[in-house]
mmCIF file of C-alpha atoms and ligand atoms in Angstrom:
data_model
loop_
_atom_site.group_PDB
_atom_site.id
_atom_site.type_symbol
_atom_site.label_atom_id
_atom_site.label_comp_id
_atom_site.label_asym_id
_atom_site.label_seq_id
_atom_site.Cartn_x
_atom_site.Cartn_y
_atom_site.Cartn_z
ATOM 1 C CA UNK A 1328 20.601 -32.008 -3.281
ATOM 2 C CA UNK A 1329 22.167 -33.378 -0.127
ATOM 3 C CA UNK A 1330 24.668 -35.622 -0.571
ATOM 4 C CA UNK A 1331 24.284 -39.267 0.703
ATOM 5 C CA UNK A 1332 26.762 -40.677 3.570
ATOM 6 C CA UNK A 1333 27.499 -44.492 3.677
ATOM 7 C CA UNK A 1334 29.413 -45.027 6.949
ATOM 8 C CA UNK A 1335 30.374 -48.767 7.876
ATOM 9 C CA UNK A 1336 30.371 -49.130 11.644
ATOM 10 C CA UNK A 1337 32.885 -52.265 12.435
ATOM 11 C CA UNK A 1338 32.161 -51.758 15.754
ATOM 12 C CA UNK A 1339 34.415 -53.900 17.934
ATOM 13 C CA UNK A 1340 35.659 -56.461 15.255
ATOM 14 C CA UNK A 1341 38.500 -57.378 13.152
ATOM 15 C CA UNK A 1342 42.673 -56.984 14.045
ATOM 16 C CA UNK A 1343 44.979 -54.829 12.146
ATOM 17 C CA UNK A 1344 45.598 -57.028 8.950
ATOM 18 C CA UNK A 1345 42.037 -57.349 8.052
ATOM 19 C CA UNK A 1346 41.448 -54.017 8.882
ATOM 20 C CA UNK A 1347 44.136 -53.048 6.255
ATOM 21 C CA UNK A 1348 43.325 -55.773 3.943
ATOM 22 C CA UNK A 1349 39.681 -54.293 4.019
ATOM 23 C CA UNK A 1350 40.981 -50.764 3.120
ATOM 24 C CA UNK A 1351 43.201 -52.098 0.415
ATOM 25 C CA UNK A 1352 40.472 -54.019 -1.316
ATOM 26 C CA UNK A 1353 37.973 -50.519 -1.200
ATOM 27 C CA UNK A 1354 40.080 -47.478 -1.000
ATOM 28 C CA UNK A 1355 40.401 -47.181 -4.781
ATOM 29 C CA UNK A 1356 37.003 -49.026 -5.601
ATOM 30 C CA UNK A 1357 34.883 -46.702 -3.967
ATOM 31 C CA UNK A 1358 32.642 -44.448 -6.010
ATOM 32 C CA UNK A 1359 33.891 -40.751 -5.971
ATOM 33 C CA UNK A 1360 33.619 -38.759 -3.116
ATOM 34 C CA UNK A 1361 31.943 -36.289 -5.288
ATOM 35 C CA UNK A 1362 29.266 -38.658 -5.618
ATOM 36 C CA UNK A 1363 28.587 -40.394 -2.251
ATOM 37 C CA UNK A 1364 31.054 -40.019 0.856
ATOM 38 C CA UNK A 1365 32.225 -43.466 1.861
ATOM 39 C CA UNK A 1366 33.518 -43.789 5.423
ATOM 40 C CA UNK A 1367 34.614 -46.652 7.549
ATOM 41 C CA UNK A 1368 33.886 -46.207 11.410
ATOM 42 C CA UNK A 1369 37.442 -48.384 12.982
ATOM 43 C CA UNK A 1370 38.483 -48.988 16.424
ATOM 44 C CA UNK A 1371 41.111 -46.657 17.978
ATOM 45 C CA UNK A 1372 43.795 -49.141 17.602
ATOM 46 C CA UNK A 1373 43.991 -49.435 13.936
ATOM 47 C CA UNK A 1374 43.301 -45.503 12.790
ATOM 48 C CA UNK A 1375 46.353 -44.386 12.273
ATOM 49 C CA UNK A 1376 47.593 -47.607 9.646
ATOM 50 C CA UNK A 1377 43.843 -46.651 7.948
ATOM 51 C CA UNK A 1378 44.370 -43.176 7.562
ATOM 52 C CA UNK A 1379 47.639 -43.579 5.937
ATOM 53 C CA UNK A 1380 46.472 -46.242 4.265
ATOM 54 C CA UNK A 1381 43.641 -44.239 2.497
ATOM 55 C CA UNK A 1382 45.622 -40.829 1.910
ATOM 56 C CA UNK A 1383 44.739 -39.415 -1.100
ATOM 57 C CA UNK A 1384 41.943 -41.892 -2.192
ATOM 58 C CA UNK A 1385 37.837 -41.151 -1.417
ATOM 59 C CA UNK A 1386 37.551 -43.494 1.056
ATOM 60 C CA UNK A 1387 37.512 -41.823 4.622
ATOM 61 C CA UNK A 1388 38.087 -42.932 8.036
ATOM 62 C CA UNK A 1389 35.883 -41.925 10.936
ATOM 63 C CA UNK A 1390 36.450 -43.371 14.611
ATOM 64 C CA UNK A 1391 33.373 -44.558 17.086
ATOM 65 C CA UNK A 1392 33.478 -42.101 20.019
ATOM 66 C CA UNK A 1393 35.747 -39.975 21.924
ATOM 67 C CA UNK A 1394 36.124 -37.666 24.718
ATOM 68 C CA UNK A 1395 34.912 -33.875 24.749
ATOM 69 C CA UNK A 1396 38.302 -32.640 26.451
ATOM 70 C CA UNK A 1397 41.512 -32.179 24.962
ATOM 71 C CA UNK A 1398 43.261 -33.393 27.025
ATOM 72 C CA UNK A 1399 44.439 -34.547 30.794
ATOM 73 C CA UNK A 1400 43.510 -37.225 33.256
ATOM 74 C CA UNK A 1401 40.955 -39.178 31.507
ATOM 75 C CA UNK A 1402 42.534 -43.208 31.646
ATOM 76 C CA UNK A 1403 41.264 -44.761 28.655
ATOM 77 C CA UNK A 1404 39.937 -42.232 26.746
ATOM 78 C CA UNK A 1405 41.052 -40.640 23.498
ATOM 79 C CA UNK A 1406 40.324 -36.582 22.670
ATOM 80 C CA UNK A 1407 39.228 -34.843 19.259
ATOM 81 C CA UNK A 1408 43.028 -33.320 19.430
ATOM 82 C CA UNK A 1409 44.706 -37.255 18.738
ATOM 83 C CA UNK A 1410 42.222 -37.839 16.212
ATOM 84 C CA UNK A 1411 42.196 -35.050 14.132
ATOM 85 C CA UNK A 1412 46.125 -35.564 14.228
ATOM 86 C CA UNK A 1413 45.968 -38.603 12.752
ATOM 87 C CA UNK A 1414 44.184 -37.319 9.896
ATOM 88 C CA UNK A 1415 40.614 -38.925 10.985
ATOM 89 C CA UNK A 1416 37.771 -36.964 9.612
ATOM 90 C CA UNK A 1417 34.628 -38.229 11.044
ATOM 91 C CA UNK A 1418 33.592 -39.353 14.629
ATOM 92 C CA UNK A 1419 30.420 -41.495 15.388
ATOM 93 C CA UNK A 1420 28.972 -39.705 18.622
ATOM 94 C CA UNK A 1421 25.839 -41.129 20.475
ATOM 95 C CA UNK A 1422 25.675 -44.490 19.500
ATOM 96 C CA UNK A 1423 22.927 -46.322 21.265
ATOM 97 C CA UNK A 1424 25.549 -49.032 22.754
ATOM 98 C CA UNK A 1425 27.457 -46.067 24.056
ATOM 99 C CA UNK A 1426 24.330 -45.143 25.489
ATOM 100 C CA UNK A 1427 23.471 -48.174 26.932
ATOM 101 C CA UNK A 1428 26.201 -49.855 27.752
ATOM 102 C CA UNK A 1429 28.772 -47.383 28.402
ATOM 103 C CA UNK A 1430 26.567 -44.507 30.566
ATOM 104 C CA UNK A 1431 26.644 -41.886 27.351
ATOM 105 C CA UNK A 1432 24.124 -39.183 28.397
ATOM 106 C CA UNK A 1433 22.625 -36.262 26.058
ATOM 107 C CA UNK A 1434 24.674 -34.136 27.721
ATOM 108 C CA UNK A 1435 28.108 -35.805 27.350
ATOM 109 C CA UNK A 1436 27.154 -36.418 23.573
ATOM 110 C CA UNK A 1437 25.982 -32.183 23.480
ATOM 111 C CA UNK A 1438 29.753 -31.492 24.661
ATOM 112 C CA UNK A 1439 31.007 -34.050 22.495
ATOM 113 C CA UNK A 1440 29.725 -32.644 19.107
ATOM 114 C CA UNK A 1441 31.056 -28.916 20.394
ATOM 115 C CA UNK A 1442 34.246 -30.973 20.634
ATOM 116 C CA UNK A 1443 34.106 -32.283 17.269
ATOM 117 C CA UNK A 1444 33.353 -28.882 15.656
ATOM 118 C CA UNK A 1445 36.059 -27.300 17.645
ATOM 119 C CA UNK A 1446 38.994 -29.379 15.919
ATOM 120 C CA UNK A 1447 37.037 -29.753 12.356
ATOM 121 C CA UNK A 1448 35.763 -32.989 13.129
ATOM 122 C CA UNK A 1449 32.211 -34.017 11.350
ATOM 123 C CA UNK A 1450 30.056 -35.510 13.640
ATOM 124 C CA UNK A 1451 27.808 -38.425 13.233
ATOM 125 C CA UNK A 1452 24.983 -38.304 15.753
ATOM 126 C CA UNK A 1453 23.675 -41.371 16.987
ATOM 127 C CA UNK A 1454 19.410 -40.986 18.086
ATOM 128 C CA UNK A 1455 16.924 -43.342 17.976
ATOM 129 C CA UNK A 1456 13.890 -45.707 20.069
ATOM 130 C CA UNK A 1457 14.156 -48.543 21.774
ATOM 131 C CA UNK A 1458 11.016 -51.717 20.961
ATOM 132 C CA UNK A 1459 9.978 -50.402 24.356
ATOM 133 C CA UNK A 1460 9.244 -46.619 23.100
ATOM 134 C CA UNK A 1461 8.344 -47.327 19.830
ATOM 135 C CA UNK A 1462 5.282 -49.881 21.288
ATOM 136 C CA UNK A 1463 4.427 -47.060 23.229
ATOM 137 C CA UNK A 1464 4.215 -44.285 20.661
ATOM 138 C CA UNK A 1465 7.287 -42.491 22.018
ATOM 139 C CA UNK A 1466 9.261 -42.670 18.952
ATOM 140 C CA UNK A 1467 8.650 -39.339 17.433
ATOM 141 C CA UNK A 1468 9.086 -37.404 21.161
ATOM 142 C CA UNK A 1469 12.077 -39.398 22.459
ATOM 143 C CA UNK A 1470 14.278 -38.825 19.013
ATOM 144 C CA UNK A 1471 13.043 -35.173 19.079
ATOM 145 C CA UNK A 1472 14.243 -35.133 22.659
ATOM 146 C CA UNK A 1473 17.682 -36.315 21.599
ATOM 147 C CA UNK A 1474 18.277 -34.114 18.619
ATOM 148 C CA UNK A 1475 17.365 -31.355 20.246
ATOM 149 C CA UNK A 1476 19.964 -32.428 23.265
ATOM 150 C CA UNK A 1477 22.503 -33.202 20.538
ATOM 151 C CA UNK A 1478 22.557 -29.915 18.857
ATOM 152 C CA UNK A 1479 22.174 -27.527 21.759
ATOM 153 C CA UNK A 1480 24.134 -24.430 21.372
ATOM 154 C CA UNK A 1481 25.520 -25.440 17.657
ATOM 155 C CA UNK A 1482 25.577 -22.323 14.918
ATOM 156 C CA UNK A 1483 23.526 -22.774 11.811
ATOM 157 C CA UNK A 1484 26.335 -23.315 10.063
ATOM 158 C CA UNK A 1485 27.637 -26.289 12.436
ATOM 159 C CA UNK A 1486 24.076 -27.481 12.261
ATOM 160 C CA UNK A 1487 24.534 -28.000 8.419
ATOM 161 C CA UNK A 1488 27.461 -30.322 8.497
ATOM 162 C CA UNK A 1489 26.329 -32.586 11.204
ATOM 163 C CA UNK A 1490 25.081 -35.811 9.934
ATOM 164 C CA UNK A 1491 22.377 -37.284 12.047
ATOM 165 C CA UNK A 1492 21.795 -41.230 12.123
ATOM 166 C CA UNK A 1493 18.728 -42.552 13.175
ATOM 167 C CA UNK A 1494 19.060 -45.630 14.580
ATOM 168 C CA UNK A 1495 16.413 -47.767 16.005
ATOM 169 C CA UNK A 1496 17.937 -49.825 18.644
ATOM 170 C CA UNK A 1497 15.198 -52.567 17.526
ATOM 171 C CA UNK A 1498 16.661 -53.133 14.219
ATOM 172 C CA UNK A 1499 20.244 -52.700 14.995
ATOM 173 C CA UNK A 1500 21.603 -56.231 14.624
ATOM 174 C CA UNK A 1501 18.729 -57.902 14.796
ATOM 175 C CA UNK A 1502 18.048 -58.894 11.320
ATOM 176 C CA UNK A 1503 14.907 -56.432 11.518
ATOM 177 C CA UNK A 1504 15.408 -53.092 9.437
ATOM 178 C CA UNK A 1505 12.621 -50.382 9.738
ATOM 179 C CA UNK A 1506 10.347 -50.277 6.611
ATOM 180 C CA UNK A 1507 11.408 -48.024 4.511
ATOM 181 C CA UNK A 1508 8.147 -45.481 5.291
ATOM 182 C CA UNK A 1509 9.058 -46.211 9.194
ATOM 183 C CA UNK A 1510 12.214 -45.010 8.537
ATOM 184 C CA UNK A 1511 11.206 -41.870 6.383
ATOM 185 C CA UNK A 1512 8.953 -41.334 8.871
ATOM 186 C CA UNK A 1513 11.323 -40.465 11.959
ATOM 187 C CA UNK A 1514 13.975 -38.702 9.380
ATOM 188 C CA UNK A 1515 10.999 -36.728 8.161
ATOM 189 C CA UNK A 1516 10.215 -35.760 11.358
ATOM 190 C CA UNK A 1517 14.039 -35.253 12.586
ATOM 191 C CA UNK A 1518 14.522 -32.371 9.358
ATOM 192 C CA UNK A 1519 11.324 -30.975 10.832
ATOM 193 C CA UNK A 1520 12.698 -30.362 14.153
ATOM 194 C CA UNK A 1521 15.523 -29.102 12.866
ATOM 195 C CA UNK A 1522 13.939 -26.425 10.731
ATOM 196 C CA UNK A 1523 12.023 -25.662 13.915
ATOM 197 C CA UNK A 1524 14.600 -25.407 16.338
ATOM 198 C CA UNK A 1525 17.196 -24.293 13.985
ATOM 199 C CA UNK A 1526 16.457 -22.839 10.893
ATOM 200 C CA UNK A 1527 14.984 -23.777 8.068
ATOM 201 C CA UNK A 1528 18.132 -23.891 5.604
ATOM 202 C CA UNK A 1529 19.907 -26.034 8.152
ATOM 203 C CA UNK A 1530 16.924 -28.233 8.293
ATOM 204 C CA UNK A 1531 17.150 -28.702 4.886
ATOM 205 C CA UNK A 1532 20.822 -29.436 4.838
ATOM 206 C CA UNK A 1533 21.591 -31.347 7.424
ATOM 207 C CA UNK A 1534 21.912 -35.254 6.107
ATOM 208 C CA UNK A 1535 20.169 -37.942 8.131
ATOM 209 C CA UNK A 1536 21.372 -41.711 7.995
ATOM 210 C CA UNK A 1537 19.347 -44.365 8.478
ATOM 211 C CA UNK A 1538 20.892 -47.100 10.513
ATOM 212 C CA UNK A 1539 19.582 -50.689 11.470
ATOM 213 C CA UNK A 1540 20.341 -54.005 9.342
ATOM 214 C CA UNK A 1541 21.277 -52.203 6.797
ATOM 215 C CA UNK A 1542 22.499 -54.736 3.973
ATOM 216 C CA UNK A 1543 23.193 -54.598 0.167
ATOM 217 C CA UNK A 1544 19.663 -56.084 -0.374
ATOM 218 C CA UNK A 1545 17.560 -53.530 0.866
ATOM 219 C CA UNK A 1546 19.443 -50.148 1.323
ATOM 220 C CA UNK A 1547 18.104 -48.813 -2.177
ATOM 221 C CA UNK A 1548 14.817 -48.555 -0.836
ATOM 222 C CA UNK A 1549 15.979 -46.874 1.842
ATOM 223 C CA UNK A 1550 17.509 -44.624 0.022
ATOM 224 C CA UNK A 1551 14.892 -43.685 -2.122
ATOM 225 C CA UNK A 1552 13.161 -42.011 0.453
ATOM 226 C CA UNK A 1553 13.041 -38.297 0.436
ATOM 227 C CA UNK A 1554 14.656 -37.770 3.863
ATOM 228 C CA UNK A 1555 17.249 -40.414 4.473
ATOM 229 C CA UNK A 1556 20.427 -39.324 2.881
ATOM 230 C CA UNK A 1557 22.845 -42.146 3.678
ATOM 231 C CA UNK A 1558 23.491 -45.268 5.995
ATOM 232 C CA UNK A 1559 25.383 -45.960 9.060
ATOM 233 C CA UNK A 1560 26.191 -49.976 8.471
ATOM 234 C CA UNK A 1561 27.062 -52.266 11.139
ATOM 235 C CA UNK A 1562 26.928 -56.057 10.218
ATOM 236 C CA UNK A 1563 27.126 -55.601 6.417
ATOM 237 C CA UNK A 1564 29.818 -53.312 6.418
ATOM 238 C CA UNK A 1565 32.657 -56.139 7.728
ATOM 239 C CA UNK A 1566 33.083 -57.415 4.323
ATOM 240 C CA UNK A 1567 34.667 -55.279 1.177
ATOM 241 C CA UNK A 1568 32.821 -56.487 -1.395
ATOM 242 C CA UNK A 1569 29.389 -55.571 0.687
ATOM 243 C CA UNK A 1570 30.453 -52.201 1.890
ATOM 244 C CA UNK A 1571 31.441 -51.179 -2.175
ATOM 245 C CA UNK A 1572 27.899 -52.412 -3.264
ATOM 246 C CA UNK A 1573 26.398 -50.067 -0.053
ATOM 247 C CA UNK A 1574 28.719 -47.222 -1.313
ATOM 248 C CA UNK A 1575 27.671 -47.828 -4.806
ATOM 249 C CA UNK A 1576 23.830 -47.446 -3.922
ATOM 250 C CA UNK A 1577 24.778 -43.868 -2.323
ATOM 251 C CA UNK A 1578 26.435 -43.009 -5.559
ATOM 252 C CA UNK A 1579 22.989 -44.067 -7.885
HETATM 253 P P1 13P B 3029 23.666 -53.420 12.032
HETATM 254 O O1 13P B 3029 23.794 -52.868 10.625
HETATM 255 O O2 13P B 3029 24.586 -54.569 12.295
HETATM 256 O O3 13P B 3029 22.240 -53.648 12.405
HETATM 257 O O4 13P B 3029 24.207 -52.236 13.007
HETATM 258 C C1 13P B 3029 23.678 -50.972 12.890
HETATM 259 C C2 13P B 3029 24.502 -50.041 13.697
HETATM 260 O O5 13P B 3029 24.413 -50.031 14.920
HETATM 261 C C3 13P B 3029 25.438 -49.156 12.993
HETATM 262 O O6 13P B 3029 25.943 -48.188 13.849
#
């Protein structure tokens, strides 16, 4: 049984005292990480207060990129060595307004995950259509094309404790979530090219979010479904009260 993953993406929003109001209200209302892993996605600026903020409680703290080099003459960037020294535990990778807006390629994202696994950070890998492809019946080869990027040259082992969000870029904001069987659908078919190209065991282990309007109302059904083992939240993730009843649906 795979254990699900609700992440809350805040994406560029909030300043540091509603940041840390927000992880006051949740850290200690969150269901047990035993039962669901509950992670909040925050801006660079504020990971450091949020991490010592939510020391020693199940709720974790995850940033929304970074660099694949240690370290060096990158201006602006921030490396897997600052975050895992601030006690982060989790790193979005991939996201499709990375991708679009800020030139992330395949590649960048490949070196990117090596960099997370090389200082014990879990990855959350960011794949998924845009209205364009999916009209055109691309889905299924451009997310296989991405996942296949993504995990190039990862063990088994590394394989297994990547998550993998797929994220139409359709639904993401847009008030329009996948179906529920559109979803399952590309998941489905993301654990099958993972047993293919990896191995069957990590196939089976490796958790897939769904991501895409997301909202209290409808992420049980998404849940249900037999290959989507969390949610990466953007929208209804801002408020406390909405992320616990997200977090509490992972837990059912
Ligand atoms: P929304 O939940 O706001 O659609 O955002 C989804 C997303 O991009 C999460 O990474």
């Amino acid at each position: 049984m795979r254990k699900k993953v609700i992440a809350g993406n805040w994406k560029m929003n909030k300043v540091l005292s509603e940041a840390t109001q927000f992880v006051e209200d949740t850290k200690n209302n969150v269901p047990s990480s035993e039962q669901v892993e509950s992670v909040v996605c925050a801006p660079y600026p504020f990971l450091h207060a949020l991490v010592e903020k939510a020391q020693g409680t199940d709720l974790k703290v995850a940033a929304q990129n970074m660099h694949f080099e240690e370290n060096g003459a990158f201006t602006g960037e921030v490396s897997p060595v600052m975050l895992k020294d601030l006690g982060v535990t989790y790193v979005v990778l991939g996201h499709s307004e990375r991708r679009e807006l800020f030139a992330e390629t395949d590649e960048t994202v490949n070196k990117k995950v090596h960099a997370a696994f090389n200082h014990d950070l879990t990855p959350i890998v960011c794949v998924g259509e845009t209205l364009e492809q999916r009209e055109n019946n691309e889905t299924m080869s451009h997310v296989e094309d991405q996942v296949k990027k993504a995990l190039e040259g990862l063990s088994d082992d590394q394989v297994k404790a990547t998550i993998i969000a797929y994220e139409p870029i359709w639904a993401i904001g847009t008030g329009k979530t996948a179906t529920s069987e559109q979803a399952n659908e590309v998941c489905t078919h993301i654990r099958n090219v993972v047993k293919e190209t990896v191995s069957t065991d990590a196939g089976e282990a490796v958790r897939i979010q769904y991501g895409g309007s997301v909202k209290p109302a409808n992420v049980d059904e998404l849940l249900a479904q037999s290959d989507i083992d969390g949610a990466l939240v953007g929208g209804a993730s801002l408020e406390a009260d909405s992320f616990l009843k997200l977090a509490e649906a992972g837990a059912k």
